[in-house]
PDB file of C-alpha atoms in Angstrom:
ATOM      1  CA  UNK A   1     -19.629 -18.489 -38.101  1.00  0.00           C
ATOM      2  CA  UNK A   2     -18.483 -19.898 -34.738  1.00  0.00           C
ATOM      3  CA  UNK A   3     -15.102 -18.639 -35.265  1.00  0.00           C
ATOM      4  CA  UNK A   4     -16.405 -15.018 -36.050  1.00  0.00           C
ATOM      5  CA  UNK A   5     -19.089 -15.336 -32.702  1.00  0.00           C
ATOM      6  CA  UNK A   6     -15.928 -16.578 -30.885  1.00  0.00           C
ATOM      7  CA  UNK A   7     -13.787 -13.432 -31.898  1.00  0.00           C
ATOM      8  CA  UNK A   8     -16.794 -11.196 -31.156  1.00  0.00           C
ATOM      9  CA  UNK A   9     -16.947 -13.045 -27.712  1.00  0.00           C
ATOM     10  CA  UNK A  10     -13.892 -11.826 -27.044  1.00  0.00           C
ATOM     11  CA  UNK A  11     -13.013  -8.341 -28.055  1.00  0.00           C
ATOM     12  CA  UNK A  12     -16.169  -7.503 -25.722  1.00  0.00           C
ATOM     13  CA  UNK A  13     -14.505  -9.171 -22.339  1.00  0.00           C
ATOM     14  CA  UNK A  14     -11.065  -7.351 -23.511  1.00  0.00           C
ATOM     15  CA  UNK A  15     -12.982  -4.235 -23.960  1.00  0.00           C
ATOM     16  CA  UNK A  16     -15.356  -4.687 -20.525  1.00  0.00           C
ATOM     17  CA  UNK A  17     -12.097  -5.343 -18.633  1.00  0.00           C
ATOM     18  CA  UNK A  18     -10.715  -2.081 -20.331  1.00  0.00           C
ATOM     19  CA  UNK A  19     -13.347  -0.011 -19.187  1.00  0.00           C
ATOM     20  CA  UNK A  20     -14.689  -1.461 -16.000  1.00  0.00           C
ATOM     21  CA  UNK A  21     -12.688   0.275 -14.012  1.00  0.00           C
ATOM     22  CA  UNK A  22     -13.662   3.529 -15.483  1.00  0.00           C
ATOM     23  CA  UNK A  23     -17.366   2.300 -14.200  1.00  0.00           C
ATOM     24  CA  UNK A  24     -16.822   1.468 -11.044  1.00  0.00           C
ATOM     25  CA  UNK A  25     -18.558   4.194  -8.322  1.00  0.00           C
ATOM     26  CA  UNK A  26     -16.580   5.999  -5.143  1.00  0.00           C
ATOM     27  CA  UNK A  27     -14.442   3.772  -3.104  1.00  0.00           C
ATOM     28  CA  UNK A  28     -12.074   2.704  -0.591  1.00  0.00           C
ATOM     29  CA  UNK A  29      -9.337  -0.212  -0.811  1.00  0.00           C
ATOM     30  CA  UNK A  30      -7.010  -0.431   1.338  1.00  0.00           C
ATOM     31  CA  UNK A  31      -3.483  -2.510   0.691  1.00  0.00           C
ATOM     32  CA  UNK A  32      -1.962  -3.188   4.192  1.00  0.00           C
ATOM     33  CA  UNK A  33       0.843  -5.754   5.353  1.00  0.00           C
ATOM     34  CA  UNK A  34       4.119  -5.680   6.865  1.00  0.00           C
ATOM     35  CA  UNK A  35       7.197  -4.553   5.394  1.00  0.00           C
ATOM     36  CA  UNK A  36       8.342  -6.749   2.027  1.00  0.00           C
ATOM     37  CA  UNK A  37       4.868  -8.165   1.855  1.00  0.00           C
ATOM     38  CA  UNK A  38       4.252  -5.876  -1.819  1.00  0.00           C
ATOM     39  CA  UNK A  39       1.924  -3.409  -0.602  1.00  0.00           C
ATOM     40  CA  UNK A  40       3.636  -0.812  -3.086  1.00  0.00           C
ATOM     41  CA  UNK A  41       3.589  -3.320  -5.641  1.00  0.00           C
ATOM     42  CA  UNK A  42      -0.144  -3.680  -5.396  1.00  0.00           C
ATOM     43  CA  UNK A  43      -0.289  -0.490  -5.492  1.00  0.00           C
ATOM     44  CA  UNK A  44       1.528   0.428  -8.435  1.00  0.00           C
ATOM     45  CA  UNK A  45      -0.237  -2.331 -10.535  1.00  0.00           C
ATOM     46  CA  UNK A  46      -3.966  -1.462  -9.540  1.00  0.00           C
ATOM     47  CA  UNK A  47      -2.843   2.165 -10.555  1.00  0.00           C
ATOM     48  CA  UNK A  48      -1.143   1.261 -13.870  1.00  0.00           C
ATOM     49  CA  UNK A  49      -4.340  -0.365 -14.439  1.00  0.00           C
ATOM     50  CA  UNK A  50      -6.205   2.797 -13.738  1.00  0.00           C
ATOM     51  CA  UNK A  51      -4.056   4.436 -16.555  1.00  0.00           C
ATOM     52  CA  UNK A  52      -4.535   1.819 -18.694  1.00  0.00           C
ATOM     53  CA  UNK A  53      -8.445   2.801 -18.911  1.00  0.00           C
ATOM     54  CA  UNK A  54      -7.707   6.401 -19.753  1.00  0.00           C
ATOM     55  CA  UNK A  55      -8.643   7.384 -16.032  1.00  0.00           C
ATOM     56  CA  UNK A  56      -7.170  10.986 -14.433  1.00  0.00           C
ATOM     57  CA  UNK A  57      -4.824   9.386 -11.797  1.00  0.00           C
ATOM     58  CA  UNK A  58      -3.136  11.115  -9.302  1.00  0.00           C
ATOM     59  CA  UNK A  59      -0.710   9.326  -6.753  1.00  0.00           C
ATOM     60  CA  UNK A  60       0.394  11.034  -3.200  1.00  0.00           C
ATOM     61  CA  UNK A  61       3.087  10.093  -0.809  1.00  0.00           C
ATOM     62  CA  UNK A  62       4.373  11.190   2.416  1.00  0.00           C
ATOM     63  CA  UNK A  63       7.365  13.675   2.274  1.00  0.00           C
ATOM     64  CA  UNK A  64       9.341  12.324   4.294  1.00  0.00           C
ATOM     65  CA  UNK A  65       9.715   8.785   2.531  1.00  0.00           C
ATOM     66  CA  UNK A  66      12.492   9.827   0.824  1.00  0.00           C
ATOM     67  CA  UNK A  67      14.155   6.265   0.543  1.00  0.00           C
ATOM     68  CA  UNK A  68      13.861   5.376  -3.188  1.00  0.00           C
ATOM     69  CA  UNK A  69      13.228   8.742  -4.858  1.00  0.00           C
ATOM     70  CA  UNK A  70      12.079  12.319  -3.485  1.00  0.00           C
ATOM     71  CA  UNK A  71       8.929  12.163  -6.041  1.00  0.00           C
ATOM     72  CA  UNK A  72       8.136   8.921  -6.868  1.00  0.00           C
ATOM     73  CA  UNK A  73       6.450   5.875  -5.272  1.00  0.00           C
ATOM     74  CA  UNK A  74       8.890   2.904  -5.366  1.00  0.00           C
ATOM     75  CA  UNK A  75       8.511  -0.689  -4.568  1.00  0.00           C
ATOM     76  CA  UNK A  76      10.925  -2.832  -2.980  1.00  0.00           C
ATOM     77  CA  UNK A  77      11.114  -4.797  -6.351  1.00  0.00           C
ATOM     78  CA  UNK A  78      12.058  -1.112  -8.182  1.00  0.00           C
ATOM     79  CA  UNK A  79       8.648  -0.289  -9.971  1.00  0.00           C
ATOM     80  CA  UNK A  80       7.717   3.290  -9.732  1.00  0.00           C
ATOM     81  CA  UNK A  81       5.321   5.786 -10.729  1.00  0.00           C
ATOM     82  CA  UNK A  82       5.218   9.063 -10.424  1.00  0.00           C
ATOM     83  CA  UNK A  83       3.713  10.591  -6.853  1.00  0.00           C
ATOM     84  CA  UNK A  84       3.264  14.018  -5.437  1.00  0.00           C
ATOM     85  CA  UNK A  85       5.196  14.020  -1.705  1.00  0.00           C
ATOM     86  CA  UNK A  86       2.866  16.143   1.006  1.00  0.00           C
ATOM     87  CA  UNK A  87       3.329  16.487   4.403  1.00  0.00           C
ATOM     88  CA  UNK A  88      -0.488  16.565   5.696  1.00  0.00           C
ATOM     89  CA  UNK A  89      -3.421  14.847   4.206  1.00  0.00           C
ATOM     90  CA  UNK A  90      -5.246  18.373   4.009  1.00  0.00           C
ATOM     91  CA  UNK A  91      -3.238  18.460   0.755  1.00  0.00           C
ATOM     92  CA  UNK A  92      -5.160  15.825  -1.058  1.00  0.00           C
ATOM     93  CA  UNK A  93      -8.109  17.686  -1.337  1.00  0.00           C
ATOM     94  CA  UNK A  94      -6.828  20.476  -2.994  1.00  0.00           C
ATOM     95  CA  UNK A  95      -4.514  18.797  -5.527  1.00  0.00           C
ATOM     96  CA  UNK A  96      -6.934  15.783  -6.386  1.00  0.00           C
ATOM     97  CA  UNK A  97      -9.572  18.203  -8.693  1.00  0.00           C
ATOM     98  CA  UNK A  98     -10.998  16.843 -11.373  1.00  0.00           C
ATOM     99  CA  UNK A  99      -9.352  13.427 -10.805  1.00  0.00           C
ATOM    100  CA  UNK A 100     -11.101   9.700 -11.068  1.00  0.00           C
ATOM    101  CA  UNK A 101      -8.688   7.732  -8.651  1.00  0.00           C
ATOM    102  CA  UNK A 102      -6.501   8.894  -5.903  1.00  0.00           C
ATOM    103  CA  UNK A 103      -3.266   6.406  -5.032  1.00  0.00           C
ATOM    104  CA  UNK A 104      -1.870   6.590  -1.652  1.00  0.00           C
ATOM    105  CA  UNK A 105       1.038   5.095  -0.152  1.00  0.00           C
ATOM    106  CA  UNK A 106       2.764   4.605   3.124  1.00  0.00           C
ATOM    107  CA  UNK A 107      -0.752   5.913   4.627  1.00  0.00           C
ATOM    108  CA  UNK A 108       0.776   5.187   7.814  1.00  0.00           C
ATOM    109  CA  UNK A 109       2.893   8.139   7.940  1.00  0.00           C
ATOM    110  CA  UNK A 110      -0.241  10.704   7.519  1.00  0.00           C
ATOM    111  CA  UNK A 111      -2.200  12.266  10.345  1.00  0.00           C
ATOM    112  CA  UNK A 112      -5.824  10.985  11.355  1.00  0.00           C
ATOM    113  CA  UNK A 113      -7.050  13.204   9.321  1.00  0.00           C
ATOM    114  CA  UNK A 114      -6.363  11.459   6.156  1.00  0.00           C
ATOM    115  CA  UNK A 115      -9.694   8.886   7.595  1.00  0.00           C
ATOM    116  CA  UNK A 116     -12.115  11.964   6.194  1.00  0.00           C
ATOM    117  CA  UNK A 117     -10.070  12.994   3.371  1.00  0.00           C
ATOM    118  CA  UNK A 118     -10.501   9.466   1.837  1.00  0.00           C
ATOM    119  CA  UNK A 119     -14.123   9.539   3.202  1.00  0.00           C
ATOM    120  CA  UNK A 120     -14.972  12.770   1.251  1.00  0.00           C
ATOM    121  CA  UNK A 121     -13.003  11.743  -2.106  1.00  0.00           C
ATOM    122  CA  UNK A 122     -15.190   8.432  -2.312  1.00  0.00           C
ATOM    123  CA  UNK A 123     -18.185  10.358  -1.772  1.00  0.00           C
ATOM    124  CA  UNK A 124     -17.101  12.684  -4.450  1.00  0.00           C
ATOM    125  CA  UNK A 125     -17.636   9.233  -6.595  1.00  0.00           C
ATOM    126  CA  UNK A 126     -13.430   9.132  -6.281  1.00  0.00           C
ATOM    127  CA  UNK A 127     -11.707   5.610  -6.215  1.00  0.00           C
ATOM    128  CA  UNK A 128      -9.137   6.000  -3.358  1.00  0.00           C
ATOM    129  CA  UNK A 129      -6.365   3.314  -3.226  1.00  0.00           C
ATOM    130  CA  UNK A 130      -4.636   3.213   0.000  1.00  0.00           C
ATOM    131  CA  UNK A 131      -1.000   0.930   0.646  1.00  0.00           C
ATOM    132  CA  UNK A 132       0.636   1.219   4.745  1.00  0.00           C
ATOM    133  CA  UNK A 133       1.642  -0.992   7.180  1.00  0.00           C
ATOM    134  CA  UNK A 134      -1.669  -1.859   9.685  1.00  0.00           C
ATOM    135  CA  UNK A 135       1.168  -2.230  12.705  1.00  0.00           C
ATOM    136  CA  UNK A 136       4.652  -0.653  13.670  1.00  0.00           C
ATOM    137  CA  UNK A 137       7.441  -2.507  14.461  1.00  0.00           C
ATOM    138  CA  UNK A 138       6.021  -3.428  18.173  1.00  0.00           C
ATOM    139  CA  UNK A 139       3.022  -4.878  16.538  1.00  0.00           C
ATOM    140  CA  UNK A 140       0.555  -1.838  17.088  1.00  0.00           C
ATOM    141  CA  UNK A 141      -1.757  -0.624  14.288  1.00  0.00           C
ATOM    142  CA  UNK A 142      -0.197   2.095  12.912  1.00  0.00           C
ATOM    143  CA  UNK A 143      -1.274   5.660  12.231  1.00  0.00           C
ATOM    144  CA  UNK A 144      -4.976   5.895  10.504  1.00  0.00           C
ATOM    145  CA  UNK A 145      -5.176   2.584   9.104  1.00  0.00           C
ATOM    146  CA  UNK A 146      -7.116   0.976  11.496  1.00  0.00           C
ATOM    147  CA  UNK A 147      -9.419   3.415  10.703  1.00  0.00           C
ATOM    148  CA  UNK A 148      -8.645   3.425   7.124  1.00  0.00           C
ATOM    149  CA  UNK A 149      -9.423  -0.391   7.287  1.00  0.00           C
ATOM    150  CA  UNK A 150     -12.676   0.203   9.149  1.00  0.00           C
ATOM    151  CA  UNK A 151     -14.007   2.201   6.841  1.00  0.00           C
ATOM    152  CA  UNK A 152     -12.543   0.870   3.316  1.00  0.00           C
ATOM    153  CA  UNK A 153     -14.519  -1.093   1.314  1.00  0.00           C
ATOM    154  CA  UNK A 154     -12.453  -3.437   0.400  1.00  0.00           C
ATOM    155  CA  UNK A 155      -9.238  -4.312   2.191  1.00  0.00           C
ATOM    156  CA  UNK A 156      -6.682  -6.605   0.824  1.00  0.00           C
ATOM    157  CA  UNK A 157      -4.024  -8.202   3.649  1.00  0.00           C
ATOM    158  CA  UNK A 158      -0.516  -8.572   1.840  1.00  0.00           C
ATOM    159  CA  UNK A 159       1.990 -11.331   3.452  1.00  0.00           C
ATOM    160  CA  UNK A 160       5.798 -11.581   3.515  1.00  0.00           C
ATOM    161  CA  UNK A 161       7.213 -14.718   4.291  1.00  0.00           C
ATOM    162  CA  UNK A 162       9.116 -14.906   7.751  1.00  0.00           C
ATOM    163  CA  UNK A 163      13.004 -15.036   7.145  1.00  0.00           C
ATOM    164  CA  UNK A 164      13.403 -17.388  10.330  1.00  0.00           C
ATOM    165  CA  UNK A 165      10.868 -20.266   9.656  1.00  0.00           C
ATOM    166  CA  UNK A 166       9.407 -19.355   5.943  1.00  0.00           C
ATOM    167  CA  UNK A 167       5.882 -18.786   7.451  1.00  0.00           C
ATOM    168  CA  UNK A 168       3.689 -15.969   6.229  1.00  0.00           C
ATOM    169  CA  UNK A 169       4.784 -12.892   8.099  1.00  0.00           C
ATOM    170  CA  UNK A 170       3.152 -11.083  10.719  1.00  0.00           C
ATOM    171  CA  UNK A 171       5.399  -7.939  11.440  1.00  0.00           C
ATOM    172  CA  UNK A 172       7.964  -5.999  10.976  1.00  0.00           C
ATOM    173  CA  UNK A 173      10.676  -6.674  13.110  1.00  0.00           C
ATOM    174  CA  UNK A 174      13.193  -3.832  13.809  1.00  0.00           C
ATOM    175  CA  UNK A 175      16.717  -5.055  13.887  1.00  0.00           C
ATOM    176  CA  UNK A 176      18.708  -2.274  15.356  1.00  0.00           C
ATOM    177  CA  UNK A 177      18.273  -0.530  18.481  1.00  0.00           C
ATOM    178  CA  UNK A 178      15.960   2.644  17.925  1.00  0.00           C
ATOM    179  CA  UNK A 179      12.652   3.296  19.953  1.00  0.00           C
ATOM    180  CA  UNK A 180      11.201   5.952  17.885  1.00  0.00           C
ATOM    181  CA  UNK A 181       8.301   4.624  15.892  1.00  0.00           C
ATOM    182  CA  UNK A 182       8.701   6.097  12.878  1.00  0.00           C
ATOM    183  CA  UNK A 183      12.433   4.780  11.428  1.00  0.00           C
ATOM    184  CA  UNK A 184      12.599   4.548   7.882  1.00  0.00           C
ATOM    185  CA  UNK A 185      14.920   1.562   6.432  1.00  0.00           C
ATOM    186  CA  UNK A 186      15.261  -1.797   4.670  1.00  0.00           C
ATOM    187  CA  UNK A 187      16.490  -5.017   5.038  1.00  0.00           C
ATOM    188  CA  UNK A 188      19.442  -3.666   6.830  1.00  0.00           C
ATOM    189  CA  UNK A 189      17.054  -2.144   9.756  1.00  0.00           C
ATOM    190  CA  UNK A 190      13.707  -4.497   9.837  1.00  0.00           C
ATOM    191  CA  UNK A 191      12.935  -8.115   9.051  1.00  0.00           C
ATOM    192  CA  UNK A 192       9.479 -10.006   8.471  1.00  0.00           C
ATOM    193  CA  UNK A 193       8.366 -12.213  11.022  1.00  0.00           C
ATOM    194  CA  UNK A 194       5.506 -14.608  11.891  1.00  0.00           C
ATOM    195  CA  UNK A 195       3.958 -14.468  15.200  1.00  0.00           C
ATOM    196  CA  UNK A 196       6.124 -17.130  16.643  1.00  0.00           C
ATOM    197  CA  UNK A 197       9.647 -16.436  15.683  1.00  0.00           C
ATOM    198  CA  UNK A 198       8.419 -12.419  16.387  1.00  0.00           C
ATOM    199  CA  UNK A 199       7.729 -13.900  20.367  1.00  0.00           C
ATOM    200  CA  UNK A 200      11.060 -15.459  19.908  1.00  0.00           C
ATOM    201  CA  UNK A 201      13.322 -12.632  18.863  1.00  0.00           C
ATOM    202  CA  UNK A 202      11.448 -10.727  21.955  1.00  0.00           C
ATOM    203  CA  UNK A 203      12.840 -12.933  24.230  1.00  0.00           C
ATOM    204  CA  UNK A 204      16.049 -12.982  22.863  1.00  0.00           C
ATOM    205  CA  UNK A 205      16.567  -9.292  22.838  1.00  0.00           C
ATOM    206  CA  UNK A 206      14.854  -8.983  26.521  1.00  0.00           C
ATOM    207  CA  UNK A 207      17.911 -11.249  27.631  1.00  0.00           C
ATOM    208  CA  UNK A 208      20.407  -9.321  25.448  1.00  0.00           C
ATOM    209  CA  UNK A 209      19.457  -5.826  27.787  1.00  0.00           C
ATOM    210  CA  UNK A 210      19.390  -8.114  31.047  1.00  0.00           C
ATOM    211  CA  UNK A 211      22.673  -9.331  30.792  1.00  0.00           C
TER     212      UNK A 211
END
């Protein structure tokens, strides 16, 4: 009999964690970090999930992040799922009908108005998921995710570990000489940094350009 309660016992948390997150109400979680930190990766896995509970998923990326794939959403560790690339966040709204969670990544790269876009899906009862980096490569937040932050309710803080020291990173340190914010790259064009070694490699590029 304790065998057959046990069994019973547990068929109801597998099927609870099935379907909670088909029972969870309108929300806003953001994923932000620096580069390499798995952001995307987060991403991706809370979305899977999603799937996994027979929810209507839709994922949206910015066109331009064309690095991995033209139409898909791509962590650095090559997991992907399928996205739909837009240029403005007005977009969202009219492609995410009918829909129980909303995945967005590289929020960054959107315009402020993605803020009430998310505002309005969660209202709608929606569960928005929402990946960026929350600073550029000069260590200012980035884009709408300060905002995005502000208003998300829940934000998880991703950390890659600095390639100079092994600390937890705290930016994303560009590598090559280019002053317009928005550069898309790699490893070949950015490196994660803690605060420290970040101050460091400041220094040593201000007395690169003095020399």
């Amino acid at each position: 009999m304790h065998f057959f309660k046990r069994i019973s016992n547990f068929a109801t948390i597998m099927y609870n964690n099935q379907n909670g997150e088909a029972r969870r109400p309108g929300r806003i979680e953001v994923i932000c970090g620096s580069m390499f930190s798995g952001k995307t990766e987060e991403l991706i896995r809370r979305l899977r999930r999603a799937q996994f509970a027979r929810q209507r998923v839709e994922i949206f990326k910015p066109a331009i992040d064309t690095r991995y794939s033209e139409e898909e959403v791509v962590s650095h560790d090559k997991n992907h799922i399928t996205s739909t690339p837009i240029d403005s966040s007005a977009s969202i709204l009219l492609l995410a009908s009918d829909i129980d969670v909303v995945g967005i990544d590289e929020a960054q790269f959107f315009d402020i108005g993605l803020v009430s876009v998310c505002n309005d899906l969660a209202n709608r009862g929606i569960r928005v998921i929402i990946a960026g980096l929350d600073m550029d490569y000069k260590g200012v937040p980035f884009g709408p995710m300060p905002s995005l932050c502000a208003i998300a309710d829940d934000v998880t803080k991703v950390h890659a570990i600095c390639v100079k020291c092994g600390s937890l990173a705290y930016v994303s340190h560009r590598t090559v000489d280019n002053d317009r914010r928005v550069l898309l790259g790699e490893t070949q064009e950015y490196e994660p940094l803690c605060r420290e070694c970040y101050q460091k490699a400041l220094e040593e590029e201000k007395k690169r350009k003095s020399l």
